[in-house]
């Protein structure tokens, strides 16, 4: 082949990869090829969006797309070849690798989170790092469509319940309404209101945060204005939700418990949501009036959506590049790797149900208890046991509770007592790790548990708890979740359980007396654990 033929061949190859539309073609290849890899993530998002807390989710991609098309107007013209696309390829690869890991471990949360990283990488691969950086607001906004990890969600829920309850009670006290707060229960005398997870404010907080974010993106004003509006969204939502709870308390006090249920509860929720939006608008108007040259809010917000569809054209005319070719090929390769990888068979977990757990030991006799349907629904465990054990010559009892989860990979999560106890009105007076050493008594290797002293009014209890996971005993709920992810990949197992022992401190007793009771029951019950909590 002559030098001229070689030159012509190279020119034709260059034309195929760098033509005015070839970049868009390779991006389309990447999108289509990635669909199987992210499919479970899409299903997870769809299921999550059915819950009230995340029902705003379907709107988020639409708003992000609109913001993206508006940002295209600010896209600087490319004055030459775009040479900074390689960071986009790296980020795309990272997103695909995380999605692959999420599929291998059967944890769709990870796949959904990886989707945002992958989208951000595609934007930078298409437009280059310098030009594509202007699209970060639209990509970051997609985060609002993601559900929180379950263990984070429950911690936020409980804390917001407590804050909302306290502020709601403060509002009632300002109106001279006799009221008493015990955890999340508002006691009005004749009536008691349970501030449930639905009243935590999360179903308002997430959409209000998203609205505030979009509001700040469209707002033409100083950056500190934007920061104030964004940071104010959470406290405004919490305060207004507390006001809502207080108003329900007023109505219940005046007209009865029926006022806390049904349409009125739902209607008040929409009023509060609208009020939060109105307050954000009022804040923006006030900050504009404090400016030297104030603008009406209609001008302060960039609401020009005229011919927004015309901005699609630059997206369709992305020039080709070897980096975009590699982006498409890497996506095809990683997705193909997932498709040809044999599915991980879930490990067969053999265990006896808690219904067969011994209730009688040499010096102990137990009485089982059934949780209410509402608590069972929140617990969402595959199996649980709650037993109160009593010794014949000891007035003090020991409560044993365990909740077993066959899988922690698709929404189910162990509820830490550190989070749940305050909701029942208990104050955690002290909590620290202690080592349980029963090696001489039952031959078990020493292990660490959480030991807490909790108090409600004049009552005290000692609590021992830990997370039992596949032969591991962990004291930190974050570490328990992390190990569940690791073991899902290593063994195909994410089963686990919460184990909790409690004993009251009776009149004339010390906490050491409660400790001794718990240790005595531990010595009897621990040898039976492997049958019900498989290692």
C-alpha positions as semicolon CSV with decimal commas, in nm:
position;residue;x (nm);y (nm);z (nm)
1;X;0,000;0,000;0,000
2;X;0,142;0,337;-0,102
3;X;0,188;0,632;0,130
4;X;-0,104;0,802;-0,042
5;X;-0,333;0,505;0,028
6;X;-0,229;0,502;0,393
7;X;-0,300;0,874;0,422
8;X;-0,642;0,834;0,263
9;X;-0,725;0,540;0,494
10;X;-0,629;0,739;0,802
11;X;-0,833;1,035;0,678
12;X;-1,140;0,813;0,628
13;X;-1,099;0,664;0,979
14;X;-1,062;1,011;1,125
15;X;-1,377;1,123;0,942
16;X;-1,577;0,829;1,078
17;X;-1,481;0,907;1,437
18;X;-1,474;1,289;1,434
19;X;-1,762;1,378;1,202
20;X;-2,014;1,645;1,317
21;X;-2,267;1,385;1,440
22;X;-2,046;1,088;1,527
23;X;-2,010;1,196;1,888
24;X;-2,386;1,186;1,934
25;X;-2,396;0,844;1,769
26;X;-2,142;0,699;2,012
27;X;-2,321;0,858;2,307
28;X;-2,641;0,692;2,187
29;X;-2,455;0,362;2,166
30;X;-2,341;0,410;2,527
31;X;-2,695;0,491;2,645
32;X;-2,854;0,190;2,473
33;X;-2,576;-0,044;2,584
34;X;-2,606;0,068;2,947
35;X;-2,981;0,001;2,978
36;X;-2,948;-0,365;3,090
37;X;-2,685;-0,269;3,345
38;X;-2,906;-0,002;3,504
39;X;-3,238;-0,185;3,462
40;X;-3,271;-0,296;3,824
41;X;-3,187;0,058;3,931
42;X;-3,477;0,193;3,725
43;X;-3,708;-0,064;3,886
44;X;-3,586;0,036;4,231
45;X;-3,654;0,404;4,158
46;X;-4,001;0,326;4,025
47;X;-4,090;0,127;4,336
48;X;-3,951;0,396;4,568
49;X;-4,147;0,668;4,390
50;X;-4,471;0,493;4,488
51;X;-4,411;0,588;4,853
52;X;-4,538;0,929;4,973
53;X;-4,189;1,046;5,077
54;X;-4,050;1,003;4,725
55;X;-4,363;1,059;4,515
56;X;-4,199;1,373;4,372
57;X;-3,933;1,152;4,210
58;X;-4,079;1,129;3,855
59;X;-4,079;1,510;3,827
60;X;-3,706;1,540;3,898
61;X;-3,572;1,403;3,563
62;X;-3,815;1,631;3,378
63;X;-3,697;1,939;3,568
64;X;-3,332;1,837;3,525
65;X;-3,385;1,804;3,150
66;X;-3,540;2,152;3,133
67;X;-3,250;2,298;3,333
68;X;-3,006;2,115;3,105
69;X;-3,162;2,261;2,788
70;X;-3,153;2,609;2,941
71;X;-2,785;2,561;3,022
72;X;-2,715;2,472;2,659
73;X;-2,781;2,841;2,581
74;X;-2,469;2,928;2,780
75;X;-2,253;2,663;2,615
76;X;-1,943;2,832;2,468
77;X;-1,862;2,756;2,108
78;X;-1,584;2,505;2,051
79;X;-1,302;2,695;1,881
80;X;-1,108;2,381;1,796
81;X;-1,083;2,011;1,873
82;X;-1,212;1,922;2,220
83;X;-0,921;1,754;2,396
84;X;-1,049;1,733;2,755
85;X;-1,301;1,453;2,716
86;X;-1,092;1,188;2,890
87;X;-1,214;1,284;3,245
88;X;-1,565;1,206;3,125
89;X;-1,454;0,858;3,017
90;X;-1,304;0,796;3,363
91;X;-1,625;0,904;3,539
92;X;-1,838;0,694;3,301
93;X;-1,620;0,394;3,381
94;X;-1,656;0,459;3,755
95;X;-2,035;0,476;3,725
96;X;-2,047;0,156;3,521
97;X;-1,819;-0,023;3,767
98;X;-2,043;0,077;4,059
99;X;-2,352;-0,038;3,868
100;X;-2,183;-0,370;3,794
101;X;-2,101;-0,410;4,164
102;X;-2,462;-0,327;4,254
103;X;-2,586;-0,595;4,017
104;X;-2,338;-0,854;4,142
105;X;-2,441;-0,788;4,504
106;X;-2,811;-0,757;4,415
107;X;-2,830;-0,412;4,581
108;X;-3,033;-0,183;4,352
109;X;-2,961;0,123;4,569
110;X;-2,602;0,119;4,446
111;X;-2,717;0,087;4,084
112;X;-2,945;0,391;4,120
113;X;-2,668;0,600;4,279
114;X;-2,422;0,490;4,008
115;X;-2,668;0,615;3,745
116;X;-2,608;0,979;3,849
117;X;-2,230;0,937;3,827
118;X;-2,264;0,775;3,484
119;X;-2,486;1,058;3,353
120;X;-2,237;1,318;3,475
121;X;-1,957;1,130;3,300
122;X;-2,152;1,119;2,973
123;X;-2,201;1,497;2,983
124;X;-1,829;1,561;3,034
125;X;-1,736;1,304;2,768
126;X;-1,969;1,473;2,519
127;X;-1,883;1,838;2,580
128;X;-1,542;1,817;2,743
129;X;-1,447;1,910;3,097
130;X;-1,418;2,286;3,043
131;X;-1,742;2,327;2,847
132;X;-1,940;2,048;3,014
133;X;-1,884;2,184;3,363
134;X;-2,165;2,438;3,314
135;X;-2,415;2,151;3,326
136;X;-2,338;2,053;3,686
137;X;-2,662;2,210;3,827
138;X;-2,887;1,992;3,609
139;X;-2,690;1,674;3,681
140;X;-2,670;1,743;4,055
141;X;-3,045;1,803;4,067
142;X;-3,098;1,436;3,977
143;X;-2,981;1,347;4,329
144;X;-3,323;1,456;4,457
145;X;-3,488;1,162;4,280
146;X;-3,283;0,909;4,478
147;X;-3,425;0,746;4,791
148;X;-3,208;0,767;5,100
149;X;-3,041;0,448;5,220
150;X;-3,288;0,286;5,456
151;X;-3,074;0,309;5,768
152;X;-3,019;0,682;5,700
153;X;-3,389;0,732;5,624
154;X;-3,498;0,586;5,958
155;X;-3,245;0,790;6,154
156;X;-3,368;1,108;5,987
157;X;-3,731;1,005;6,038
158;X;-3,693;0,945;6,411
159;X;-3,498;1,265;6,469
160;X;-3,746;1,475;6,271
161;X;-4,033;1,311;6,459
162;X;-3,876;1,415;6,789
163;X;-3,809;1,772;6,672
164;X;-4,158;1,808;6,523
165;X;-4,316;1,669;6,841
166;X;-4,126;1,907;7,067
167;X;-4,201;2,213;6,854
168;X;-4,565;2,111;6,813
169;X;-4,602;2,078;7,190
170;X;-4,433;2,416;7,239
171;X;-4,692;2,568;7,005
172;X;-4,976;2,410;7,208
173;X;-4,827;2,536;7,532
174;X;-4,818;2,890;7,391
175;X;-5,195;2,858;7,348
176;X;-5,227;2,747;7,712
177;X;-5,344;2,399;7,615
178;X;-5,245;2,141;7,880
179;X;-5,018;1,894;7,706
180;X;-4,748;1,642;7,792
181;X;-4,489;1,493;7,557
182;X;-4,354;1,141;7,600
183;X;-4,125;1,054;7,311
184;X;-4,344;1,092;7,003
185;X;-4,673;1,072;7,194
186;X;-4,851;1,402;7,256
187;X;-5,076;1,355;7,559
188;X;-5,374;1,595;7,563
189;X;-5,542;1,427;7,857
190;X;-5,848;1,267;7,698
191;X;-5,665;1,207;7,373
192;X;-5,317;1,096;7,277
193;X;-5,159;1,175;6,941
194;X;-4,888;0,946;6,804
195;X;-4,652;1,149;6,585
196;X;-4,589;0,870;6,337
197;X;-4,322;0,852;6,068
198;X;-4,574;0,999;5,823
199;X;-4,567;1,317;6,034
200;X;-4,188;1,345;6,042
201;X;-4,193;1,600;5,759
202;X;-3,980;1,400;5,513
203;X;-4,262;1,387;5,259
204;X;-4,248;1,769;5,255
205;X;-3,875;1,808;5,306
206;X;-3,758;1,626;4,993
207;X;-3,984;1,805;4,742
208;X;-3,929;2,141;4,912
209;X;-3,551;2,092;4,892
210;X;-3,586;2,008;4,523
211;X;-3,808;2,312;4,465
212;X;-3,563;2,534;4,653
213;X;-3,276;2,401;4,441
214;X;-3,457;2,476;4,114
215;X;-3,560;2,815;4,254
216;X;-3,194;2,898;4,324
217;X;-3,088;2,785;3,976
218;X;-3,344;3,016;3,815
219;X;-3,283;3,304;4,056
220;X;-3,080;3,597;3,919
221;X;-2,917;3,739;4,225
222;X;-2,605;3,730;4,442
223;X;-2,471;3,389;4,534
224;X;-2,536;3,453;4,901
225;X;-2,904;3,499;4,816
226;X;-2,904;3,156;4,654
227;X;-2,726;3,004;4,955
228;X;-2,977;3,153;5,200
229;X;-3,275;3,029;4,998
230;X;-3,129;2,680;4,967
231;X;-3,028;2,650;5,334
232;X;-3,361;2,791;5,455
233;X;-3,567;2,518;5,289
234;X;-3,505;2,253;5,558
235;X;-3,575;2,465;5,870
236;X;-3,883;2,621;5,705
237;X;-4,022;2,276;5,630
238;X;-3,955;2,148;5,982
239;X;-4,110;2,455;6,145
240;X;-4,418;2,446;5,925
241;X;-4,463;2,072;5,980
242;X;-4,438;2,130;6,355
243;X;-4,699;2,404;6,321
244;X;-4,921;2,153;6,137
245;X;-4,885;1,903;6,422
246;X;-4,966;2,178;6,670
247;X;-5,278;2,276;6,475
248;X;-5,393;1,912;6,470
249;X;-5,346;1,912;6,848
250;X;-5,560;2,225;6,877
251;X;-5,837;2,072;6,665
252;X;-5,826;1,747;6,860
253;X;-5,843;1,940;7,189
254;X;-6,142;2,140;7,063
255;X;-6,334;1,889;6,852
256;X;-6,207;1,536;6,920
257;X;-5,969;1,277;6,780
258;X;-6,150;1,247;6,446
259;X;-5,999;1,581;6,346
260;X;-5,652;1,418;6,329
261;X;-5,755;1,169;6,064
262;X;-5,887;1,152;5,712
263;X;-5,930;1,443;5,477
264;X;-5,838;1,717;5,724
265;X;-5,496;1,561;5,790
266;X;-5,435;1,528;5,414
267;X;-5,568;1,879;5,340
268;X;-5,350;2,040;5,606
269;X;-5,051;1,867;5,451
270;X;-5,108;2,037;5,115
271;X;-5,162;2,372;5,287
272;X;-4,829;2,338;5,466
273;X;-4,652;2,245;5,142
274;X;-4,793;2,552;4,968
275;X;-4,703;2,769;5,267
276;X;-4,338;2,654;5,251
277;X;-4,323;2,748;4,882
278;X;-4,482;3,086;4,955
279;X;-4,229;3,159;5,231
280;X;-3,941;3,093;4,992
281;X;-4,094;3,337;4,743
282;X;-4,140;3,597;5,017
283;X;-3,778;3,556;5,124
284;X;-3,661;3,612;4,766
285;X;-3,880;3,925;4,737
286;X;-3,747;4,061;5,067
287;X;-3,383;4,003;4,972
288;X;-3,443;4,175;4,637
289;X;-3,586;4,480;4,812
290;X;-3,276;4,501;5,028
291;X;-3,068;4,542;4,711
292;X;-2,959;4,886;4,589
293;X;-3,133;4,823;4,257
294;X;-3,418;4,589;4,346
295;X;-3,595;4,388;4,076
296;X;-3,948;4,253;4,082
297;X;-3,954;3,881;4,145
298;X;-4,074;3,824;3,786
299;X;-3,741;3,963;3,663
300;X;-3,530;3,814;3,940
301;X;-3,635;3,467;3,822
302;X;-3,519;3,357;3,480
303;X;-3,844;3,210;3,354
304;X;-3,771;3,242;2,984
305;X;-3,867;2,904;2,838
306;X;-3,920;3,045;2,487
307;X;-3,810;2,802;2,214
308;X;-3,640;2,579;2,466
309;X;-3,673;2,293;2,220
310;X;-3,435;2,472;1,983
311;X;-3,153;2,405;2,226
312;X;-3,168;2,034;2,149
313;X;-2,971;2,087;1,827
314;X;-2,626;2,137;1,988
315;X;-2,675;1,810;2,174
316;X;-2,736;1,629;1,846
317;X;-2,431;1,784;1,677
318;X;-2,160;1,663;1,913
319;X;-1,845;1,602;1,712
320;X;-1,677;1,264;1,726
321;X;-1,368;1,181;1,924
322;X;-1,164;0,876;2,011
323;X;-1,270;0,935;2,374
324;X;-1,637;0,903;2,279
325;X;-1,560;0,587;2,082
326;X;-1,393;0,447;2,393
327;X;-1,690;0,558;2,605
328;X;-1,925;0,356;2,386
329;X;-1,694;0,055;2,373
330;X;-1,629;0,054;2,748
331;X;-2,005;0,066;2,813
332;X;-2,065;-0,224;2,573
333;X;-1,782;-0,423;2,732
334;X;-1,895;-0,377;3,096
335;X;-2,260;-0,445;3,016
336;X;-2,159;-0,756;2,819
337;X;-1,953;-0,870;3,117
338;X;-2,262;-0,842;3,333
339;X;-2,485;-1,023;3,083
340;X;-2,251;-1,319;3,043
341;X;-2,173;-1,346;3,415
342;X;-2,372;-1,633;3,570
343;X;-2,625;-1,497;3,818
344;X;-2,524;-1,529;4,180
345;X;-2,752;-1,785;4,338
346;X;-2,885;-1,662;4,672
347;X;-2,736;-1,864;4,954
348;X;-2,972;-2,113;5,114
349;X;-3,027;-1,994;5,469
350;X;-3,128;-2,273;5,704
351;X;-3,269;-2,166;6,037
352;X;-3,547;-2,252;6,275
353;X;-3,820;-1,990;6,321
354;X;-3,823;-1,801;6,649
355;X;-4,149;-1,969;6,745
356;X;-3,939;-2,268;6,855
357;X;-3,699;-2,062;7,069
358;X;-3,682;-2,208;7,423
359;X;-3,898;-2,034;7,679
360;X;-3,782;-2,238;7,979
361;X;-3,433;-2,275;8,117
362;X;-3,308;-2,406;8,449
363;X;-3,393;-2,090;8,644
364;X;-3,588;-1,892;8,386
365;X;-3,935;-1,900;8,239
366;X;-4,046;-1,677;7,953
367;X;-4,369;-1,530;7,821
368;X;-4,389;-1,430;7,454
369;X;-4,545;-1,104;7,341
370;X;-4,690;-1,000;7,004
371;X;-4,617;-0,657;6,858
372;X;-4,898;-0,439;6,730
373;X;-4,966;-0,450;6,353
374;X;-4,840;-0,090;6,322
375;X;-4,506;-0,175;6,485
376;X;-4,476;-0,496;6,282
377;X;-4,526;-0,295;5,964
378;X;-4,253;-0,048;6,056
379;X;-4,022;-0,327;6,172
380;X;-4,071;-0,511;5,841
381;X;-3,877;-0,816;5,966
382;X;-3,906;-1,169;5,826
383;X;-3,921;-1,311;6,178
384;X;-3,905;-1,171;6,528
385;X;-3,931;-1,275;6,889
386;X;-4,014;-1,079;7,200
387;X;-4,000;-1,265;7,531
388;X;-4,000;-1,152;7,891
389;X;-3,801;-1,396;8,107
390;X;-3,843;-1,414;8,484
391;X;-3,648;-1,593;8,754
392;X;-3,850;-1,752;9,032
393;X;-3,673;-1,570;9,316
394;X;-3,598;-1,241;9,139
395;X;-3,865;-0,971;9,095
396;X;-3,666;-0,825;8,808
397;X;-3,728;-0,949;8,454
398;X;-3,519;-0,956;8,139
399;X;-3,669;-0,880;7,799
400;X;-3,522;-1,055;7,497
401;X;-3,600;-0,921;7,150
402;X;-3,459;-1,017;6,812
403;X;-3,569;-0,928;6,459
404;X;-3,433;-1,139;6,173
405;X;-3,403;-1,016;5,812
406;X;-3,343;-1,272;5,541
407;X;-3,221;-0,999;5,306
408;X;-3,107;-0,642;5,364
409;X;-3,045;-0,565;4,997
410;X;-3,385;-0,439;4,877
411;X;-3,527;-0,187;5,116
412;X;-3,535;-0,382;5,442
413;X;-3,310;-0,251;5,715
414;X;-3,241;-0,321;6,080
415;X;-3,365;-0,044;6,310
416;X;-3,101;0,055;6,561
417;X;-3,222;0,097;6,922
418;X;-3,008;0,410;6,937
419;X;-3,259;0,560;6,693
420;X;-3,584;0,398;6,806
421;X;-3,562;0,428;7,186
422;X;-3,602;0,810;7,197
423;X;-3,921;0,772;6,995
424;X;-4,070;0,572;7,281
425;X;-3,993;0,847;7,530
426;X;-3,671;0,692;7,662
427;X;-3,367;0,913;7,707
428;X;-3,031;0,748;7,649
429;X;-2,849;0,839;7,969
430;X;-2,530;0,651;7,882
431;X;-2,412;0,426;7,601
432;X;-2,077;0,256;7,552
433;X;-1,932;-0,069;7,417
434;X;-1,862;-0,351;7,663
435;X;-1,701;-0,690;7,613
436;X;-1,906;-1,001;7,690
437;X;-1,675;-1,278;7,806
438;X;-1,852;-1,608;7,867
439;X;-1,563;-1,821;7,746
440;X;-1,538;-2,002;8,081
441;X;-1,914;-2,063;8,106
442;X;-2,015;-2,161;7,752
443;X;-1,688;-2,155;7,556
444;X;-1,782;-1,857;7,335
445;X;-1,515;-1,620;7,208
446;X;-1,551;-1,281;7,383
447;X;-1,741;-1,023;7,174
448;X;-1,843;-0,659;7,206
449;X;-2,197;-0,527;7,252
450;X;-2,352;-0,186;7,311
451;X;-2,454;-0,129;7,672
452;X;-2,697;0,158;7,729
453;X;-2,867;0,300;8,035
454;X;-3,200;0,454;7,938
455;X;-3,431;0,661;8,152
456;X;-3,793;0,780;8,136
457;X;-3,903;0,994;8,427
458;X;-3,793;0,789;8,734
459;X;-3,765;0,457;8,548
460;X;-3,430;0,320;8,441
461;X;-3,339;0,023;8,226
462;X;-3,017;-0,139;8,114
463;X;-3,003;-0,236;7,746
464;X;-2,754;-0,466;7,573
465;X;-2,777;-0,485;7,194
466;X;-2,575;-0,578;6,888
467;X;-2,618;-0,673;6,523
468;X;-2,582;-1,045;6,452
469;X;-2,475;-1,094;6,091
470;X;-2,353;-1,423;5,947
471;X;-2,143;-1,511;6,251
472;X;-2,029;-1,153;6,312
473;X;-2,137;-0,946;6,608
474;X;-2,124;-0,575;6,531
475;X;-2,208;-0,269;6,739
476;X;-2,221;-0,003;6,467
477;X;-2,519;0,011;6,230
478;X;-2,314;0,175;5,953
479;X;-2,054;-0,101;5,974
480;X;-2,334;-0,359;5,973
481;X;-2,467;-0,216;5,645
482;X;-2,117;-0,203;5,497
483;X;-2,048;-0,565;5,587
484;X;-2,385;-0,664;5,438
485;X;-2,270;-0,514;5,107
486;X;-1,934;-0,692;5,124
487;X;-2,088;-1,028;5,218
488;X;-2,345;-0,995;4,942
489;X;-2,055;-1,001;4,698
490;X;-1,850;-1,264;4,882
491;X;-2,119;-1,510;4,988
492;X;-2,444;-1,396;4,827
493;X;-2,587;-1,332;5,176
494;X;-2,721;-1,016;5,338
495;X;-2,919;-1,174;5,621
496;X;-2,885;-1,030;5,966
497;X;-3,060;-0,962;6,294
498;X;-3,085;-0,719;6,579
499;X;-3,040;-0,876;6,925
500;X;-3,148;-0,683;7,233
501;X;-3,167;-0,764;7,604
502;X;-3,327;-0,523;7,854
503;X;-3,377;-0,528;8,228
504;X;-3,526;-0,264;8,462
505;X;-3,343;-0,112;8,754
506;X;-3,589;-0,169;9,039
507;X;-3,625;0,038;9,354
508;X;-3,332;-0,025;9,585
509;X;-3,125;-0,173;9,300
510;X;-2,823;-0,050;9,108
511;X;-2,754;-0,085;8,738
512;X;-2,510;-0,363;8,827
513;X;-2,805;-0,573;8,947
514;X;-2,969;-0,537;8,605
515;X;-2,634;-0,621;8,444
516;X;-2,612;-0,945;8,641
517;X;-2,963;-1,049;8,535
518;X;-2,885;-0,988;8,168
519;X;-2,556;-1,176;8,191
520;X;-2,728;-1,470;8,356
521;X;-2,985;-1,492;8,074
522;X;-2,715;-1,447;7,810
523;X;-2,538;-1,751;7,947
524;X;-2,856;-1,956;7,896
525;X;-2,970;-1,823;7,559
526;X;-2,651;-1,767;7,358
527;X;-2,581;-2,139;7,293
528;X;-2,917;-2,156;7,109
529;X;-2,846;-1,861;6,877
530;X;-2,681;-2,048;6,584
531;X;-3,004;-2,245;6,531
532;X;-3,208;-1,928;6,480
533;X;-2,942;-1,679;6,365
534;X;-2,731;-1,875;6,114
535;X;-2,359;-1,813;6,098
